[in-house]
Amino acid sequence: MSKPVSGDFSKTAGWLDWFDGPAKPAFTLPAGAVDAHCHVFGPGAEFPYAPERKYTPCDASKADLFALRDHLGFARNVIVQATCHGADNRAMVDACRASNGKARGVATVKRSVTDEELQTLHEAGVRGVRFNFVKRLVDFTPKDELMEIASRIAKLGWHIVVYFEAQDLPELWDFFTNLPTTVVVDHMGRPDVSLPVDGPQFELFVKLMREHDNIWSKVSCPERLSVSGPKALAGERHAYHDVIPFARKLVETFPERVLWGTDWPHPNLKDHMPDDGLLVDFIPHIAPTAELQQQLLVNNPMRLYWPEEC
Ligand SMILES: O=C(O)c1cc(C(=O)O)oc(=O)c1
């Protein structure tokens, strides 16, 4: 049955709803594992979608997210502000506050944000801001504005999450390498995985990480990046073969600077909605040893989001 969007909204045509019958993963997550990239959507009646949004999703509430966390065996979440909420962080903040310390957040803020607002976000559990360069998701924000935000949030000990596509890295290189904080790249900088893993496109991304030890990557979203499949559906435990070499290269080369997340509720997928249980079964293909899994799923996210517990 199609999931609703509440309030005065209609879903984007062709919207794929998140899947509510996820399998129990065959892979047992290490104790204390963190899903370091997920979102909440609305509910629209309580937390309206932003007027400037580029898509309208189905609702995906904090209760739905916390149920998924428990079902998959994660201990904690990092909730990343979704672009459909613009710079209105209320839904994400509400989820962080309701999590009993089990969620941290990444916000979107404008240059006009006050110090008091930043402090309130910090108290709710926010530890970073997201800068988005994907043109289908956001309107352009001038880099000098972003740099001003970066220098303000650096003082709070926060980091910056960046989302961009591989073909835009050359143009963004100087901006990224001048940021004053830890920088976390969403979804491996969205490589074209039909190109060779040691070809110029992905090598540029590896070079970015090799030359700048403040740059981290989420080795997430095989379901978005895969061209070959098979899809994580109907018990498939060998999904997204073509993404494995890319993610594994980052995990093995930079074991202390990688994070993993489900990306639930998977905004804007066009041809299938993965079973999140089967997505968890992707992890041992990209982090084949218990030590790499511990770093990817526990030690690294804890260092970034809960340093006081490390
Ligand atoms: O590729 C996407 O469509 C996408 C969108 C968003 C968002 O709208 O925030 O976040 C993601 O991590 C990925």
XYZ file of C-alpha atoms and ligand atoms in Angstrom:
323
model
C 0.000 0.000 0.000
C 1.279 3.449 -0.869
C 2.475 5.475 2.119
C 0.975 8.884 2.813
C 2.335 12.368 2.852
C 0.407 14.288 5.493
C -0.520 17.971 5.583
C -1.118 20.015 2.473
C 1.204 18.077 0.203
C 1.182 15.577 -2.650
C 4.094 13.285 -3.343
C 6.293 13.864 -6.355
C 4.997 11.848 -9.315
C 6.536 8.379 -9.382
C 7.803 8.638 -5.787
C 9.010 5.292 -4.396
C 8.073 4.745 -0.736
C 10.466 3.166 1.757
C 10.033 -0.586 2.203
C 8.440 -1.591 5.483
C 9.195 -5.332 5.562
C 13.003 -5.372 5.828
C 14.712 -8.741 6.351
C 16.735 -9.502 9.440
C 20.308 -9.112 8.180
C 22.387 -12.306 7.980
C 25.389 -10.155 8.974
C 25.492 -9.415 12.707
C 26.493 -5.818 13.307
C 29.154 -5.199 15.979
C 27.846 -3.979 19.335
C 27.335 -0.220 19.299
C 27.068 0.092 15.490
C 25.994 3.487 14.138
C 23.832 4.066 11.045
C 25.694 7.251 10.145
C 23.506 8.442 7.273
C 19.725 8.422 7.426
C 16.928 10.973 7.270
C 13.462 11.716 8.602
C 10.742 13.186 6.372
C 8.092 15.211 8.197
C 5.494 14.014 8.934
C 4.326 16.862 6.728
C 1.369 17.759 8.968
C 3.728 18.361 11.897
C 6.911 19.469 10.134
C 5.965 20.984 6.763
C 8.199 20.418 3.759
C 10.143 23.497 2.660
C 8.701 25.757 -0.039
C 12.013 25.653 -1.937
C 12.181 21.814 -1.995
C 12.837 19.936 -5.245
C 10.791 16.863 -4.290
C 7.953 15.912 -1.943
C 8.445 12.506 -0.315
C 6.137 10.205 1.621
C 6.360 10.760 5.368
C 9.128 8.866 7.198
C 8.848 9.594 10.905
C 11.265 9.308 13.801
C 9.265 6.349 15.129
C 9.694 4.559 11.785
C 13.430 5.315 11.859
C 13.904 4.100 15.428
C 11.971 0.890 14.656
C 14.297 0.243 11.701
C 17.369 0.940 13.872
C 16.250 -1.676 16.396
C 15.216 -4.207 13.754
C 18.560 -4.042 11.912
C 20.602 -4.105 15.135
C 22.060 -0.587 15.101
C 22.602 1.169 18.429
C 22.537 4.743 17.130
C 21.718 6.999 14.191
C 23.164 10.086 12.580
C 20.209 11.950 11.086
C 21.186 14.128 8.148
C 18.971 17.053 7.224
C 17.140 16.150 4.014
C 16.893 18.788 1.296
C 13.073 18.545 1.237
C 13.177 20.365 4.607
C 15.549 23.103 3.383
C 17.128 24.936 6.330
C 14.166 24.197 8.612
C 15.763 21.652 10.921
C 12.748 21.028 13.175
C 11.963 17.452 12.083
C 15.599 16.355 12.418
C 16.024 18.160 15.762
C 12.783 16.672 17.093
C 14.030 13.174 16.174
C 17.410 13.801 17.838
C 15.755 15.063 21.009
C 13.381 12.074 21.128
C 16.194 9.529 20.715
C 17.438 9.504 24.331
C 20.946 10.339 23.186
C 20.951 7.638 20.507
C 20.934 10.097 17.602
C 23.108 12.974 16.523
C 22.219 15.352 13.707
C 23.669 17.175 10.721
C 21.849 20.425 9.953
C 21.449 22.792 7.036
C 21.845 26.430 8.016
C 21.856 29.762 6.238
C 24.298 32.591 6.692
C 21.616 34.387 8.750
C 21.606 31.707 11.485
C 22.259 33.249 14.902
C 24.778 32.034 17.481
C 21.868 31.294 19.774
C 20.241 29.081 17.118
C 23.518 27.243 16.595
C 23.760 26.688 20.334
C 20.216 25.282 20.437
C 21.077 22.915 17.581
C 24.199 21.822 19.465
C 22.194 21.091 22.605
C 19.788 18.961 20.527
C 22.709 16.841 19.291
C 23.727 18.497 16.025
C 27.436 18.094 15.296
C 27.733 19.166 11.674
C 26.306 21.094 8.743
C 25.655 19.829 5.244
C 26.682 21.688 2.090
C 24.933 20.331 -0.980
C 26.180 20.799 -4.549
C 23.839 18.390 -6.337
C 21.924 20.602 -8.750
C 18.750 18.462 -8.894
C 18.416 18.845 -5.077
C 19.220 22.449 -4.213
C 19.669 25.931 -5.592
C 23.202 27.266 -5.662
C 24.621 28.922 -2.518
C 27.657 31.184 -3.083
C 30.887 29.700 -1.743
C 31.747 32.783 0.307
C 28.506 32.256 2.259
C 29.374 28.624 2.853
C 32.896 29.560 3.939
C 31.470 32.042 6.437
C 29.187 29.330 7.869
C 32.170 26.937 7.958
C 34.265 29.281 10.067
C 31.394 29.828 12.513
C 30.552 26.149 13.027
C 34.253 25.234 13.298
C 34.260 27.072 16.622
C 31.638 24.635 17.925
C 33.832 21.652 17.026
C 31.379 20.628 14.287
C 32.279 19.168 10.904
C 30.980 19.667 7.368
C 29.215 17.042 5.255
C 29.408 17.636 1.499
C 27.267 16.089 -1.225
C 28.391 16.417 -4.827
C 28.784 14.367 -8.006
C 32.144 13.077 -9.257
C 32.237 15.227 -12.378
C 32.091 18.365 -10.204
C 35.063 17.503 -7.986
C 37.703 19.374 -10.055
C 35.726 22.613 -9.730
C 35.049 22.066 -6.003
C 38.559 20.881 -5.070
C 39.921 24.233 -3.851
C 36.815 24.960 -1.831
C 36.828 21.557 -0.135
C 40.534 21.634 0.629
C 40.237 25.069 2.229
C 37.501 24.083 4.683
C 38.670 24.467 8.287
C 37.020 21.355 9.775
C 36.744 17.626 9.232
C 34.909 17.164 5.915
C 32.722 14.095 5.330
C 31.825 13.258 1.736
C 28.419 11.700 1.129
C 28.217 8.491 -0.888
C 31.888 8.407 -2.016
C 31.422 11.567 -4.083
C 29.048 9.645 -6.370
C 31.492 7.905 -8.719
C 30.397 6.465 -12.048
C 30.986 2.801 -11.128
C 30.934 1.722 -14.766
C 34.370 3.386 -15.022
C 37.474 1.569 -13.710
C 38.111 1.824 -9.973
C 41.722 2.810 -10.738
C 40.736 5.177 -13.552
C 41.143 8.974 -13.441
C 37.712 9.792 -12.025
C 37.873 7.727 -8.831
C 41.639 8.226 -8.508
C 40.966 11.950 -8.153
C 38.709 11.228 -5.195
C 41.276 8.873 -3.642
C 43.898 11.593 -4.133
C 41.648 14.082 -2.346
C 41.496 11.773 0.672
C 45.158 10.772 0.467
C 46.396 14.371 0.421
C 43.961 15.697 3.032
C 43.651 13.699 6.201
C 40.703 15.792 7.423
C 38.555 14.391 4.568
C 36.387 11.348 5.317
C 33.918 9.416 3.147
C 30.645 7.623 3.637
C 30.893 4.324 1.772
C 27.132 4.327 1.408
C 24.445 4.140 -1.256
C 25.377 1.129 -3.398
C 21.693 1.109 -4.392
C 22.089 4.583 -5.946
C 25.442 3.981 -7.586
C 25.062 0.481 -8.970
C 24.587 -0.014 -12.685
C 24.844 -3.819 -12.782
C 22.721 -4.781 -9.757
C 21.365 -7.228 -8.760
C 19.047 -5.224 -6.528
C 18.756 -5.813 -2.767
C 15.323 -7.408 -3.104
C 13.750 -10.821 -2.527
C 16.531 -12.297 -0.386
C 19.373 -11.147 -2.680
C 22.590 -11.305 -0.637
C 25.043 -10.446 -3.433
C 23.619 -7.111 -4.483
C 25.401 -4.260 -6.229
C 28.601 -6.129 -7.220
C 29.922 -3.241 -9.251
C 30.063 -0.862 -6.248
C 32.105 -3.238 -4.065
C 35.597 -2.423 -5.469
C 35.026 1.324 -4.981
C 33.789 1.117 -1.401
C 36.306 -1.560 -0.441
C 39.180 0.501 -1.773
C 38.236 3.398 0.509
C 37.638 1.147 3.532
C 40.994 -0.587 3.118
C 43.004 2.534 2.243
C 41.461 4.886 4.815
C 40.088 2.588 7.551
C 39.976 5.413 10.101
C 38.059 7.854 7.880
C 35.063 5.918 6.569
C 31.439 5.797 7.751
C 28.470 3.681 6.699
C 24.766 4.476 6.611
C 21.560 3.017 5.232
C 20.395 6.284 3.604
C 16.883 5.295 4.748
C 14.254 6.340 3.564
C 16.200 6.496 0.285
C 14.962 9.702 -1.362
C 14.581 9.902 -5.126
C 15.329 6.314 -6.079
C 13.767 5.757 -9.468
C 13.614 2.054 -10.190
C 13.563 0.101 -6.936
C 13.442 0.471 -3.176
C 16.025 -1.697 -1.403
C 15.356 -3.973 1.556
C 17.460 -2.342 4.298
C 18.164 -5.735 5.868
C 19.833 -6.833 2.641
C 21.716 -3.531 2.445
C 23.310 -4.383 5.813
C 24.450 -7.650 4.228
C 26.444 -5.547 1.760
C 28.782 -4.411 4.572
C 31.034 -7.518 4.861
C 31.739 -7.294 1.114
C 33.268 -3.842 1.526
C 34.724 -4.292 5.040
C 35.790 -7.927 5.022
C 37.441 -8.215 8.451
C 36.056 -7.782 11.957
C 38.601 -5.034 12.583
C 37.545 -3.020 9.523
C 33.890 -3.504 10.461
C 34.546 -2.254 13.993
C 36.244 0.892 12.666
C 33.625 1.565 9.991
C 30.554 0.974 12.120
C 31.617 1.871 15.661
C 34.987 3.556 16.268
C 34.869 6.120 13.447
C 31.302 7.380 13.922
C 31.753 7.428 17.693
C 34.902 9.567 17.350
C 33.078 12.052 15.153
C 29.653 12.178 16.828
C 30.105 11.016 20.429
C 33.774 11.930 21.177
C 32.960 12.407 24.838
C 32.347 8.640 25.078
C 35.590 7.636 23.365
O 20.594 11.465 -4.048
C 19.595 11.949 -3.466
O 18.526 12.206 -4.028
C 19.719 12.274 -2.038
C 18.900 13.276 -1.507
C 19.090 13.681 -0.226
C 18.348 14.800 0.351
O 17.369 15.212 -0.264
O 18.770 15.278 1.412
O 20.008 13.086 0.565
C 20.790 12.042 0.108
O 21.625 11.553 0.901
C 20.640 11.639 -1.232
